[in-house]
């Protein structure tokens, strides 16, 4: 077992503006026991996360004011984005440990077991501050502390939220580390988790949809709407169609507090009621791929499941997992009456059947409205089951909606009625394409799969077949009933050799079947395409003046390397045939400052495949200035790392945005200077602070 020891220094940790979380990154040397004199921990931190490369295991402990903690394993949990998404690709092969709330600490020790090729520590300081922001409580929901109230930094979110068409499962997690001592500390933990997920892991936002603390507080998680089916990053392969609920703390043996259990039960009762899901039901879902369940595998999950049900993990700990059955039972009897599994079969222009199940026998109604919100049809009955068929064949064309209800105390089911899929109606497949048209399923995270997208003019039964170039069917890939509108299907080429293929989409509506075909190239010739560094500063100062481009070819092929601006080539560093084997190209930029796509297209006997990496050219140094006033405040004109040098010690913080921030200097420091360095290696002039 190898021991890595991180020690603190005397320089104070610079503070930021109100509520900001500060993160410091340190590379940890591997290969034997040594002191990290070149990569010290900040003077204080209260959350730490570890990343590492290699199949080995990583352990850590921290020291605050009461000696060393016990050793914890930084287990690479699979609370991750789904394979093939941009969030997943940003991890670049790193194994990711959960952010661990340590409380105030100043030292970190890390030891490894097995093969660990690189290790990296992320130290976070999340201030414990109260925010008088508002909370929200809708009908039947617990009081939910909104993102604005717990201090979410909306400026660091990477992308707009994605949504699932329906919700089937609540997946319960625990976070990691100590439970909060105060309600305000809970908000600090949530802020720290968000910053770690986004800035360290590269995810779009915090991974969980909701978080619950031991005081029963419920926090809004991932952005996008608390009643919408926001796709999170909490259960790899099962993020779509689930809501991730994390209980703050560690519950390997200890049970969560009674207020926490009650809050989770009430949250699940409300959120599943919004989706009209019975908390005691079991639903079949399809895995999008993880180490436990292959992509496409059908998996039955309880409506209230634990994270360990979806992957190889101990989360949410035995102390919480063993109580999920009781939590589900409580959720099932909370907020009654309820309506479950509403379904609509058929479409406008034909017979339309409505069905649903009620939690108890009640008088029910089904109403249909036109675009002016005027009722055009109604059905009614009494009992636990809703069943009504409506003849819409004489209905004039237009937009129509429905409402299934059973009294004022029950949440109704509403929706739009599809058109054009009645028996004998026509169905068409439009906008069929595979993107990219050539892909490389070699595990490097660039173009490991292709996304087949298409639109249906009407609801239909859809199947997708893999075909040879001559149209011979090789294997069925997908089959399901789908509504009218846009749809996507991800194919990773697993188990099939390199070659040219056809993907045929067939849609059946009534007796009519229509098909459409798109071509795709599967080639593993290209792998390992990488650019180092990804930000260039070709100004002759010796820092990041050129980039090294590396890739590997399994067979000889023709290579075309281009820098693209707005999709158009501006420079072509490589345009020639290359032999098989590892390739290295040095690129000195030669373009104006700005953001570019570096496109590598490899053409062999199979066909062309293209991979893209982002690159930025930036020759201008950042500007670091002092802001007038009593407090010591600095201003940056762009995101950069700010290094403070004082009394022979130094520390560096990452400022992910331009703007002003406050600096707190340790008492007794006689001399203090600061300079900024951007991602391109451009440095500002040194600024004397004391």
XYZ file of C-alpha atoms in Angstrom:
690
model
C 0.000 0.000 0.000
C 1.367 3.422 -0.967
C 0.979 6.465 1.285
C 0.607 10.010 0.010
C 0.631 12.783 2.631
C -0.710 16.273 1.954
C 0.327 18.957 4.478
C -1.019 22.450 5.143
C 0.780 25.773 4.814
C 0.520 29.015 6.784
C -0.963 31.210 4.060
C -4.674 31.886 4.577
C -7.228 30.618 2.075
C -8.451 33.629 0.061
C -12.172 34.158 0.409
C -14.601 34.951 -2.367
C -17.768 36.935 -2.680
C -20.745 36.024 -0.483
C -21.848 32.428 -0.714
C -19.214 31.371 -3.263
C -17.582 27.970 -2.925
C -13.817 27.947 -3.430
C -12.094 24.886 -4.911
C -8.363 24.170 -5.021
C -7.002 21.304 -7.129
C -3.803 19.412 -6.283
C -2.066 16.627 -8.188
C -0.952 13.868 -5.805
C 2.292 12.035 -6.659
C 2.081 8.261 -6.877
C 4.745 5.587 -6.796
C 5.810 5.515 -3.178
C 5.529 7.294 0.171
C 6.428 10.960 0.003
C 5.362 14.342 1.378
C 3.508 16.610 -1.003
C 5.610 19.684 -0.361
C 4.976 20.913 -3.902
C 1.221 20.379 -3.695
C 0.019 21.364 -0.223
C -3.577 21.423 0.911
C -5.117 24.846 1.562
C -5.111 26.004 5.163
C -8.722 24.939 5.532
C -11.328 22.974 3.658
C -14.590 21.308 4.605
C -15.162 19.056 1.607
C -12.761 16.949 -0.405
C -13.112 14.782 -3.508
C -10.597 12.472 -5.165
C -10.128 11.485 -8.796
C -7.701 8.807 -9.951
C -6.690 6.760 -12.944
C -6.148 3.038 -12.768
C -8.004 0.030 -11.341
C -6.582 0.437 -7.824
C -8.329 1.639 -4.693
C -7.842 4.958 -2.930
C -8.259 5.720 0.789
C -8.059 9.023 2.628
C -8.344 10.667 6.021
C -8.380 14.284 7.172
C -7.205 16.224 10.184
C -8.928 19.231 11.722
C -8.842 20.500 15.249
C -9.458 17.082 16.879
C -6.828 14.822 15.331
C -7.047 12.517 12.355
C -10.327 11.029 11.189
C -10.653 7.331 10.431
C -9.697 6.108 6.967
C -12.418 6.283 4.297
C -12.415 4.628 0.899
C -12.932 6.983 -2.012
C -15.095 4.411 -3.760
C -15.715 5.066 -7.464
C -19.494 4.972 -7.179
C -21.619 4.771 -10.315
C -23.765 7.803 -9.506
C -22.717 9.050 -12.935
C -24.186 10.502 -16.118
C -25.364 8.023 -18.715
C -22.739 6.588 -21.060
C -22.415 8.553 -24.283
C -23.630 11.900 -22.907
C -21.470 15.018 -22.918
C -21.325 14.912 -19.114
C -19.961 11.364 -19.232
C -17.388 12.222 -21.902
C -15.965 15.075 -19.822
C -14.665 12.599 -17.242
C -11.924 11.509 -19.696
C -11.254 8.137 -18.103
C -10.909 9.363 -14.520
C -12.467 7.350 -11.719
C -14.477 9.695 -9.543
C -14.929 9.576 -5.789
C -17.882 11.222 -4.091
C -17.443 14.675 -2.534
C -16.890 13.992 1.166
C -18.017 16.510 3.769
C -15.224 16.634 6.351
C -16.092 19.658 8.426
C -13.312 22.202 8.868
C -9.991 20.458 8.211
C -6.473 21.442 7.225
C -4.628 18.257 6.268
C -5.266 15.266 4.047
C -3.581 11.872 3.859
C -4.154 9.533 0.942
C -3.028 5.928 0.481
C -3.533 3.622 -2.469
C -3.882 -0.082 -2.979
C -3.253 -1.681 -6.355
C -2.470 0.187 -9.563
C -3.130 3.926 -9.357
C -1.375 5.827 -12.139
C -2.509 9.347 -11.239
C -4.341 10.886 -8.318
C -5.871 14.302 -7.872
C -7.462 15.992 -4.853
C -10.143 18.685 -4.954
C -10.309 20.750 -1.763
C -13.484 22.789 -1.353
C -14.397 25.436 1.148
C -18.149 26.023 1.290
C -19.009 28.781 3.773
C -21.830 28.184 6.224
C -24.067 31.151 5.483
C -27.808 31.641 5.688
C -29.760 33.014 2.734
C -33.254 34.414 3.265
C -34.300 33.199 -0.201
C -37.737 31.727 -0.661
C -38.935 28.150 -0.481
C -41.801 26.543 -2.333
C -44.619 24.279 -1.237
C -47.117 23.062 -3.828
C -50.200 20.939 -3.236
C -49.107 17.771 -1.451
C -45.391 18.567 -1.552
C -43.030 19.096 1.364
C -41.482 22.529 1.783
C -38.710 22.657 -0.841
C -35.744 25.017 -0.490
C -35.229 26.413 -3.970
C -31.851 26.782 -5.651
C -31.882 30.545 -5.123
C -32.389 29.972 -1.396
C -29.457 27.579 -0.857
C -27.121 29.628 -3.026
C -26.782 27.643 -6.257
C -24.231 29.271 -8.559
C -26.259 29.381 -11.761
C -23.322 30.860 -13.683
C -21.356 27.610 -13.648
C -24.111 25.418 -15.140
C -22.815 23.968 -18.401
C -25.967 23.177 -20.382
C -29.731 23.407 -20.417
C -31.579 20.568 -18.657
C -32.765 17.469 -20.513
C -36.133 15.845 -19.860
C -37.515 12.314 -19.933
C -40.901 11.606 -21.465
C -42.085 9.900 -18.267
C -41.004 9.130 -14.711
C -41.106 5.587 -13.316
C -38.728 5.352 -10.362
C -37.347 7.238 -7.377
C -33.701 6.254 -6.760
C -32.540 6.964 -3.198
C -28.877 7.741 -2.398
C -26.707 8.926 0.431
C -24.033 11.547 -0.258
C -20.815 11.002 1.704
C -19.106 12.325 4.807
C -20.463 13.706 8.028
C -24.073 14.701 8.569
C -24.672 18.442 8.915
C -24.524 19.932 12.391
C -26.878 22.820 11.561
C -29.487 23.584 8.878
C -27.164 26.267 7.478
C -24.372 23.700 7.147
C -26.713 21.566 5.036
C -26.921 24.367 2.483
C -23.120 24.636 2.504
C -22.875 20.900 1.763
C -25.308 21.188 -1.145
C -23.341 24.129 -2.572
C -20.119 22.166 -2.245
C -21.592 19.105 -3.984
C -22.806 21.249 -6.874
C -19.405 22.877 -7.369
C -17.622 19.514 -7.218
C -20.033 17.885 -9.680
C -19.716 20.771 -12.158
C -16.165 22.106 -11.799
C -14.329 18.903 -10.817
C -16.355 16.192 -12.594
C -17.351 18.281 -15.597
C -21.080 17.584 -15.241
C -23.742 20.019 -16.406
C -25.137 20.627 -12.921
C -25.505 18.932 -9.545
C -26.274 15.262 -10.185
C -29.215 14.765 -7.795
C -32.742 16.061 -8.358
C -33.395 16.572 -4.640
C -31.365 16.425 -1.422
C -32.680 15.869 2.117
C -30.859 16.571 5.395
C -31.233 15.108 8.878
C -33.436 18.023 9.943
C -35.999 17.138 7.269
C -35.085 20.010 4.954
C -35.609 19.277 1.250
C -33.369 21.045 -1.283
C -34.086 21.472 -4.970
C -31.262 19.802 -6.900
C -30.664 19.844 -10.651
C -32.104 22.831 -12.454
C -35.117 22.433 -14.720
C -38.293 22.415 -12.617
C -39.265 20.396 -9.556
C -42.363 18.941 -11.255
C -40.639 18.123 -14.553
C -38.793 14.902 -15.442
C -35.307 16.411 -15.352
C -32.604 13.873 -16.290
C -29.934 13.918 -13.604
C -26.512 12.310 -13.152
C -26.978 9.990 -10.180
C -27.508 6.400 -11.423
C -25.566 5.555 -14.570
C -27.765 3.806 -17.109
C -30.976 4.717 -15.265
C -30.969 8.513 -15.074
C -33.655 8.809 -17.739
C -37.056 8.176 -16.196
C -35.917 8.386 -12.566
C -35.726 11.052 -9.879
C -32.554 11.006 -7.764
C -33.052 11.766 -4.061
C -29.910 11.977 -1.901
C -29.959 11.942 1.891
C -27.032 14.040 3.126
C -24.587 11.959 5.171
C -23.331 8.371 5.273
C -25.612 5.496 6.286
C -23.499 2.368 6.026
C -24.610 1.319 9.505
C -26.404 4.282 11.067
C -30.047 4.880 10.242
C -31.192 8.267 8.952
C -32.999 10.490 11.423
C -36.773 10.335 11.765
C -37.214 13.823 10.228
C -35.083 12.724 7.253
C -37.109 9.527 6.709
C -40.388 11.418 7.005
C -39.200 14.082 4.536
C -38.036 11.452 2.008
C -41.385 9.634 2.271
C -43.375 12.847 1.789
C -41.132 13.945 -1.096
C -41.523 10.584 -2.852
C -45.289 10.542 -2.223
C -45.642 13.949 -3.866
C -43.152 13.493 -6.734
C -44.507 10.068 -7.772
C -48.042 11.444 -7.508
C -47.067 14.154 -10.002
C -45.973 11.323 -12.332
C -49.029 9.177 -11.390
C -46.807 6.294 -10.224
C -47.822 3.923 -7.410
C -45.011 3.966 -4.782
C -45.563 0.207 -4.224
C -45.358 -0.737 -7.899
C -42.553 -2.381 -9.861
C -41.794 -1.070 -13.332
C -39.680 -2.355 -16.177
C -37.074 0.041 -17.515
C -34.316 -0.334 -20.079
C -30.707 0.173 -19.046
C -28.719 2.709 -21.041
C -25.574 0.831 -20.037
C -23.371 0.517 -16.952
C -20.923 -2.082 -15.557
C -23.771 -4.142 -14.044
C -26.507 -3.917 -16.684
C -25.574 -3.873 -20.360
C -27.155 -1.335 -22.643
C -30.643 -2.412 -23.696
C -31.099 -4.860 -20.818
C -34.658 -4.852 -19.397
C -34.573 -4.322 -15.614
C -37.450 -4.424 -13.127
C -37.126 -1.741 -10.457
C -39.292 -0.888 -7.490
C -40.864 2.549 -7.719
C -38.834 3.337 -4.569
C -35.405 1.845 -5.267
C -31.947 2.263 -3.817
C -28.920 3.220 -5.864
C -27.506 -0.301 -5.372
C -30.473 -1.692 -7.328
C -29.115 -0.011 -10.474
C -25.386 -0.777 -10.220
C -22.414 -2.186 -8.316
C -22.470 0.099 -5.282
C -23.255 0.009 -1.571
C -25.198 3.278 -1.808
C -27.402 4.318 -0.043
C -25.874 2.266 2.785
C -27.465 -0.581 4.687
C -28.877 1.781 7.307
C -30.993 3.582 4.715
C -31.525 0.845 2.122
C -33.169 -1.459 4.690
C -35.790 1.201 5.366
C -36.822 1.881 1.769
C -39.664 -0.618 1.999
C -41.150 1.247 4.947
C -40.561 4.592 3.204
C -42.447 3.277 0.166
C -45.324 2.108 2.373
C -45.527 5.533 4.003
C -45.416 7.267 0.616
C -48.250 5.059 -0.646
C -50.656 6.216 2.087
C -49.571 9.880 2.051
C -51.660 12.389 0.120
C -54.540 10.070 -0.789
C -56.533 9.762 -2.981
C -54.268 9.221 -6.016
C -54.530 8.304 -9.675
C -52.090 5.788 -11.143
C -50.895 4.766 -14.645
C -53.183 6.857 -16.864
C -53.109 5.572 -20.453
C -54.571 6.753 -23.745
C -54.801 4.392 -26.705
C -55.799 5.379 -30.217
C -55.809 8.832 -31.732
C -58.054 11.547 -33.070
C -60.053 10.453 -36.070
C -60.774 7.039 -34.565
C -61.661 5.342 -31.284
C -59.763 6.710 -28.279
C -59.655 4.653 -25.054
C -58.828 6.170 -21.643
C -57.864 4.065 -18.620
C -56.367 4.588 -15.166
C -56.346 3.089 -11.667
C -57.451 4.882 -8.487
C -56.199 4.339 -4.943
C -59.798 3.817 -3.812
C -63.294 3.600 -5.296
C -64.340 7.104 -6.426
C -66.623 8.813 -8.940
C -64.451 9.678 -11.940
C -64.745 11.688 -15.160
C -62.865 11.891 -18.436
C -63.166 15.209 -20.271
C -61.977 16.253 -23.748
C -61.402 19.920 -24.623
C -60.780 21.769 -27.868
C -58.164 24.486 -28.475
C -60.517 27.106 -26.953
C -60.721 25.054 -23.706
C -64.356 24.179 -24.425
C -65.514 20.697 -23.407
C -66.416 18.579 -26.443
C -66.875 15.147 -24.778
C -67.214 13.632 -21.308
C -67.342 10.145 -19.831
C -67.935 9.168 -16.198
C -68.239 6.248 -13.826
C -67.555 5.033 -10.299
C -64.983 2.538 -9.002
C -61.242 1.942 -8.672
C -60.703 1.628 -12.421
C -61.256 4.273 -15.082
C -62.284 2.872 -18.457
C -63.947 4.908 -21.199
C -63.809 4.779 -25.011
C -64.670 7.800 -27.089
C -65.574 7.859 -30.803
C -63.765 10.848 -32.316
C -64.347 10.003 -35.986
C -66.697 12.952 -36.555
C -64.404 15.415 -34.786
C -63.204 18.385 -36.890
C -59.406 18.793 -37.211
C -57.671 20.712 -34.448
C -55.752 20.512 -31.168
C -57.422 18.631 -28.300
C -56.547 17.865 -24.690
C -57.940 15.510 -22.057
C -58.374 15.454 -18.286
C -58.933 12.361 -16.109
C -60.141 13.350 -12.649
C -61.878 12.017 -9.560
C -62.814 14.906 -7.306
C -61.073 18.080 -6.099
C -58.660 16.325 -3.681
C -57.073 14.103 -6.360
C -54.361 15.246 -8.767
C -55.828 14.847 -12.283
C -54.008 13.424 -15.290
C -53.898 15.725 -18.303
C -52.328 15.650 -21.739
C -52.622 16.192 -25.458
C -54.375 13.827 -27.803
C -52.320 12.634 -30.766
C -53.726 12.784 -34.249
C -53.466 10.739 -37.411
C -52.789 7.293 -35.942
C -56.264 5.798 -36.155
C -56.547 2.452 -37.980
C -55.856 2.980 -41.641
C -54.332 6.428 -41.085
C -51.007 7.216 -42.737
C -47.757 7.398 -40.842
C -44.529 8.898 -42.152
C -40.896 8.840 -40.983
C -39.072 12.121 -41.399
C -35.629 13.639 -40.771
C -33.896 10.268 -40.365
C -30.167 10.626 -39.799
C -27.289 9.018 -37.912
C -24.978 11.450 -36.144
C -22.110 10.968 -36.561
C -22.418 8.967 -39.764
C -19.072 7.346 -38.961
C -18.167 6.383 -35.400
C -15.373 4.641 -33.479
C -16.562 2.394 -30.591
C -13.141 2.040 -28.969
C -13.873 3.478 -25.529
C -12.024 6.773 -25.900
C -15.201 8.770 -25.227
C -15.169 10.835 -28.441
C -17.420 9.070 -30.976
C -18.178 5.774 -29.229
C -21.723 5.620 -30.574
C -24.029 7.094 -33.167
C -27.409 8.657 -32.423
C -30.206 7.780 -34.816
C -32.851 10.506 -34.860
C -36.179 10.604 -36.678
C -39.699 11.974 -36.415
C -43.051 10.196 -36.639
C -46.076 11.922 -38.109
C -48.342 9.695 -35.998
C -48.135 7.167 -33.199
C -46.823 3.825 -34.435
C -45.068 0.595 -33.540
C -41.412 1.174 -34.391
C -38.592 -1.277 -35.055
C -34.970 -0.621 -35.997
C -32.961 -3.283 -37.832
C -29.241 -3.483 -38.533
C -28.601 -4.343 -42.185
C -25.639 -5.076 -44.415
C -24.940 -2.748 -47.331
C -26.993 -4.995 -49.620
C -30.060 -4.730 -47.368
C -29.700 -8.147 -45.691
C -31.025 -7.973 -42.129
C -28.269 -8.762 -39.626
C -30.085 -8.243 -36.314
C -33.006 -6.360 -34.741
C -31.798 -3.512 -32.513
C -34.952 -1.927 -31.103
C -38.729 -2.285 -30.942
C -41.317 -0.184 -29.091
C -44.573 1.731 -29.438
C -43.911 5.441 -29.879
C -45.984 8.584 -30.015
C -45.934 11.115 -32.806
C -42.968 13.491 -32.709
C -39.168 13.325 -32.579
C -37.322 10.240 -31.310
C -33.726 9.091 -30.866
C -31.918 5.771 -30.567
C -28.278 5.266 -29.557
C -26.248 2.463 -31.175
C -22.762 1.677 -29.886
C -21.855 -1.041 -32.396
C -21.061 -3.533 -29.642
C -20.294 -7.036 -30.916
C -20.146 -6.081 -34.599
C -17.009 -5.847 -36.809
C -15.852 -2.742 -38.650
C -17.785 -2.103 -41.829
C -20.477 -0.182 -43.676
C -24.011 -0.746 -42.381
C -27.567 0.385 -42.937
C -30.014 1.200 -40.146
C -33.621 0.687 -41.213
C -36.441 2.271 -39.227
C -39.879 0.723 -39.786
C -43.112 2.255 -38.428
C -46.419 0.369 -38.382
C -49.771 2.100 -37.898
C -52.786 -0.117 -38.427
C -52.092 -2.123 -41.586
C -49.679 0.397 -43.016
C -45.889 -0.007 -42.656
C -43.387 2.603 -43.827
C -39.579 2.345 -43.731
C -36.598 4.664 -43.981
C -32.867 3.871 -44.155
C -29.682 5.697 -43.175
C -26.088 4.574 -43.752
C -23.409 4.437 -41.087
C -19.699 3.540 -40.943
C -18.338 1.608 -37.959
C -14.536 1.809 -37.776
C -12.095 1.240 -34.927
C -9.077 2.364 -36.960
C -8.775 5.685 -35.114
C -8.287 5.854 -31.361
C -6.721 8.044 -28.702
C -7.219 11.377 -30.474
C -6.053 14.006 -27.969
C -4.674 17.532 -27.866
C -2.285 18.801 -25.172
C -2.763 21.532 -24.117
C -6.276 22.392 -25.242
C -5.608 26.131 -24.848
C -2.691 27.636 -26.812
C -0.805 30.885 -26.435
C 1.561 31.047 -29.429
C 3.267 34.287 -28.338
C 6.816 33.009 -27.810
C 6.872 33.195 -24.014
C 7.633 29.475 -23.677
C 4.281 28.582 -22.117
C 1.801 26.659 -24.270
C 3.288 28.027 -27.487
C 2.396 24.821 -29.340
C 0.104 21.847 -28.954
C 0.925 18.170 -29.285
C -1.681 16.175 -31.185
C -1.606 12.413 -30.705
C -3.672 9.541 -32.067
C -3.277 5.930 -33.113
C -4.103 4.086 -36.333
C -4.738 0.345 -36.419
C -4.143 0.209 -40.189
C -2.669 2.630 -42.763
C -5.152 5.395 -43.608
C -5.459 8.855 -45.108
C -5.557 11.622 -42.486
C -7.081 15.089 -42.780
C -6.595 17.393 -39.792
C -8.335 20.776 -39.905
C -9.043 23.660 -37.568
C -12.682 24.674 -38.048
C -14.258 28.010 -37.232
C -18.062 27.964 -37.410
C -17.792 24.671 -39.281
C -15.450 26.040 -41.972
C -11.744 25.053 -42.246
C -9.242 27.868 -41.653
C -6.023 25.829 -41.560
C -5.078 22.239 -42.469
C -1.990 21.023 -40.546
C -2.200 17.436 -41.918
C -3.417 16.174 -45.291
C -1.562 12.989 -46.232
C -1.522 9.185 -45.931
C -0.110 7.779 -42.688
C 1.263 4.387 -41.693
C -0.324 2.281 -38.959
C 0.731 2.973 -35.368
C 0.970 5.908 -32.952
C 1.038 9.381 -34.506
C 2.303 12.686 -33.131
C 1.795 16.110 -34.706
C 2.996 19.467 -33.370
C 0.686 22.390 -34.091
C 1.791 25.962 -33.471
C -1.611 27.539 -33.926
C -1.192 29.991 -36.762
C -4.752 31.297 -36.406
C -6.361 34.277 -34.738
C -7.389 34.175 -31.096
C -10.678 32.359 -30.603
C -12.386 28.999 -30.132
C -11.986 26.290 -32.776
C -12.910 22.677 -33.465
C -9.928 20.531 -34.378
C -11.358 17.894 -36.739
C -9.469 14.694 -37.564
C -10.919 12.651 -40.434
C -9.478 9.190 -41.068
C -10.369 7.319 -44.257
C -9.512 3.654 -44.770
C -11.137 0.857 -46.768
C -14.188 0.976 -44.489
C -14.918 4.648 -44.930
C -14.377 8.045 -43.309
C -14.788 8.761 -39.611
C -14.313 12.159 -37.994
C -13.543 13.109 -34.418
C -13.567 16.608 -32.928
C -11.778 18.186 -29.983
C -12.169 21.753 -28.786
C -9.181 24.114 -28.839
C -8.784 27.748 -27.895
C -6.082 30.172 -29.017
C -5.472 32.998 -26.544
C -2.406 35.251 -26.570
C -3.672 37.938 -24.178
C -2.684 37.846 -20.489
C -5.360 38.304 -17.840
C -5.640 41.565 -15.917
C -5.561 41.445 -12.118
C -6.254 44.757 -10.388
C -6.939 45.944 -6.882
C -10.336 47.516 -6.153
C -10.338 50.637 -4.006
C -11.889 50.376 -0.555
C -11.227 49.375 3.039
C -11.451 45.644 2.320
C -8.842 43.914 0.215
C -10.679 43.155 -3.026
C -9.327 42.128 -6.409
C -10.814 42.160 -9.879
C -10.230 39.757 -12.796
C -11.196 40.399 -16.405
C -11.452 36.673 -17.312
C -11.491 33.237 -15.645
C -8.010 32.422 -14.325
C -5.975 30.886 -11.535
C -4.829 33.436 -8.974
C -1.598 32.687 -7.086
C -0.815 34.397 -3.795
C 2.835 34.532 -2.695
C 3.583 35.612 0.842
C 6.426 35.105 3.280
C 7.895 32.298 1.173
C 4.622 30.346 0.858
C 2.148 30.289 -1.987
C -1.338 29.075 -2.736
C -3.471 29.105 -5.881
C -7.220 29.369 -6.283
C -9.375 28.941 -9.362
C -11.683 31.797 -10.281
C -14.151 30.296 -12.795
C -15.541 33.685 -13.834
C -14.530 37.298 -14.286
C -15.387 39.828 -11.584
C -14.357 41.002 -8.147
C -13.648 38.923 -5.070
C -12.466 39.534 -1.516
C -9.160 38.323 -0.098
C -8.617 37.489 3.569
C -4.961 37.630 4.629
C -3.571 35.810 7.633
C -2.534 38.038 10.466
C 1.168 38.576 10.661
C 1.807 38.184 6.921
C 4.415 40.867 6.091
C 4.574 40.626 2.319
C 1.917 39.447 -0.097
C 1.858 39.498 -3.893
C -0.557 38.008 -6.413
C -0.639 37.215 -10.092
C -3.167 35.596 -12.428
C -2.614 32.899 -15.052
C -5.238 31.853 -17.572
C -5.710 28.424 -19.106
C -3.378 29.328 -21.975
C -0.493 30.027 -19.584
C -0.636 33.815 -20.042
C 0.366 35.582 -16.826
C -0.544 38.992 -15.529
C 1.988 41.286 -13.942
C 2.599 40.769 -10.213
C 0.389 42.855 -7.979
C 1.773 43.983 -4.611
C -0.925 43.630 -1.952
C 1.083 44.137 1.252
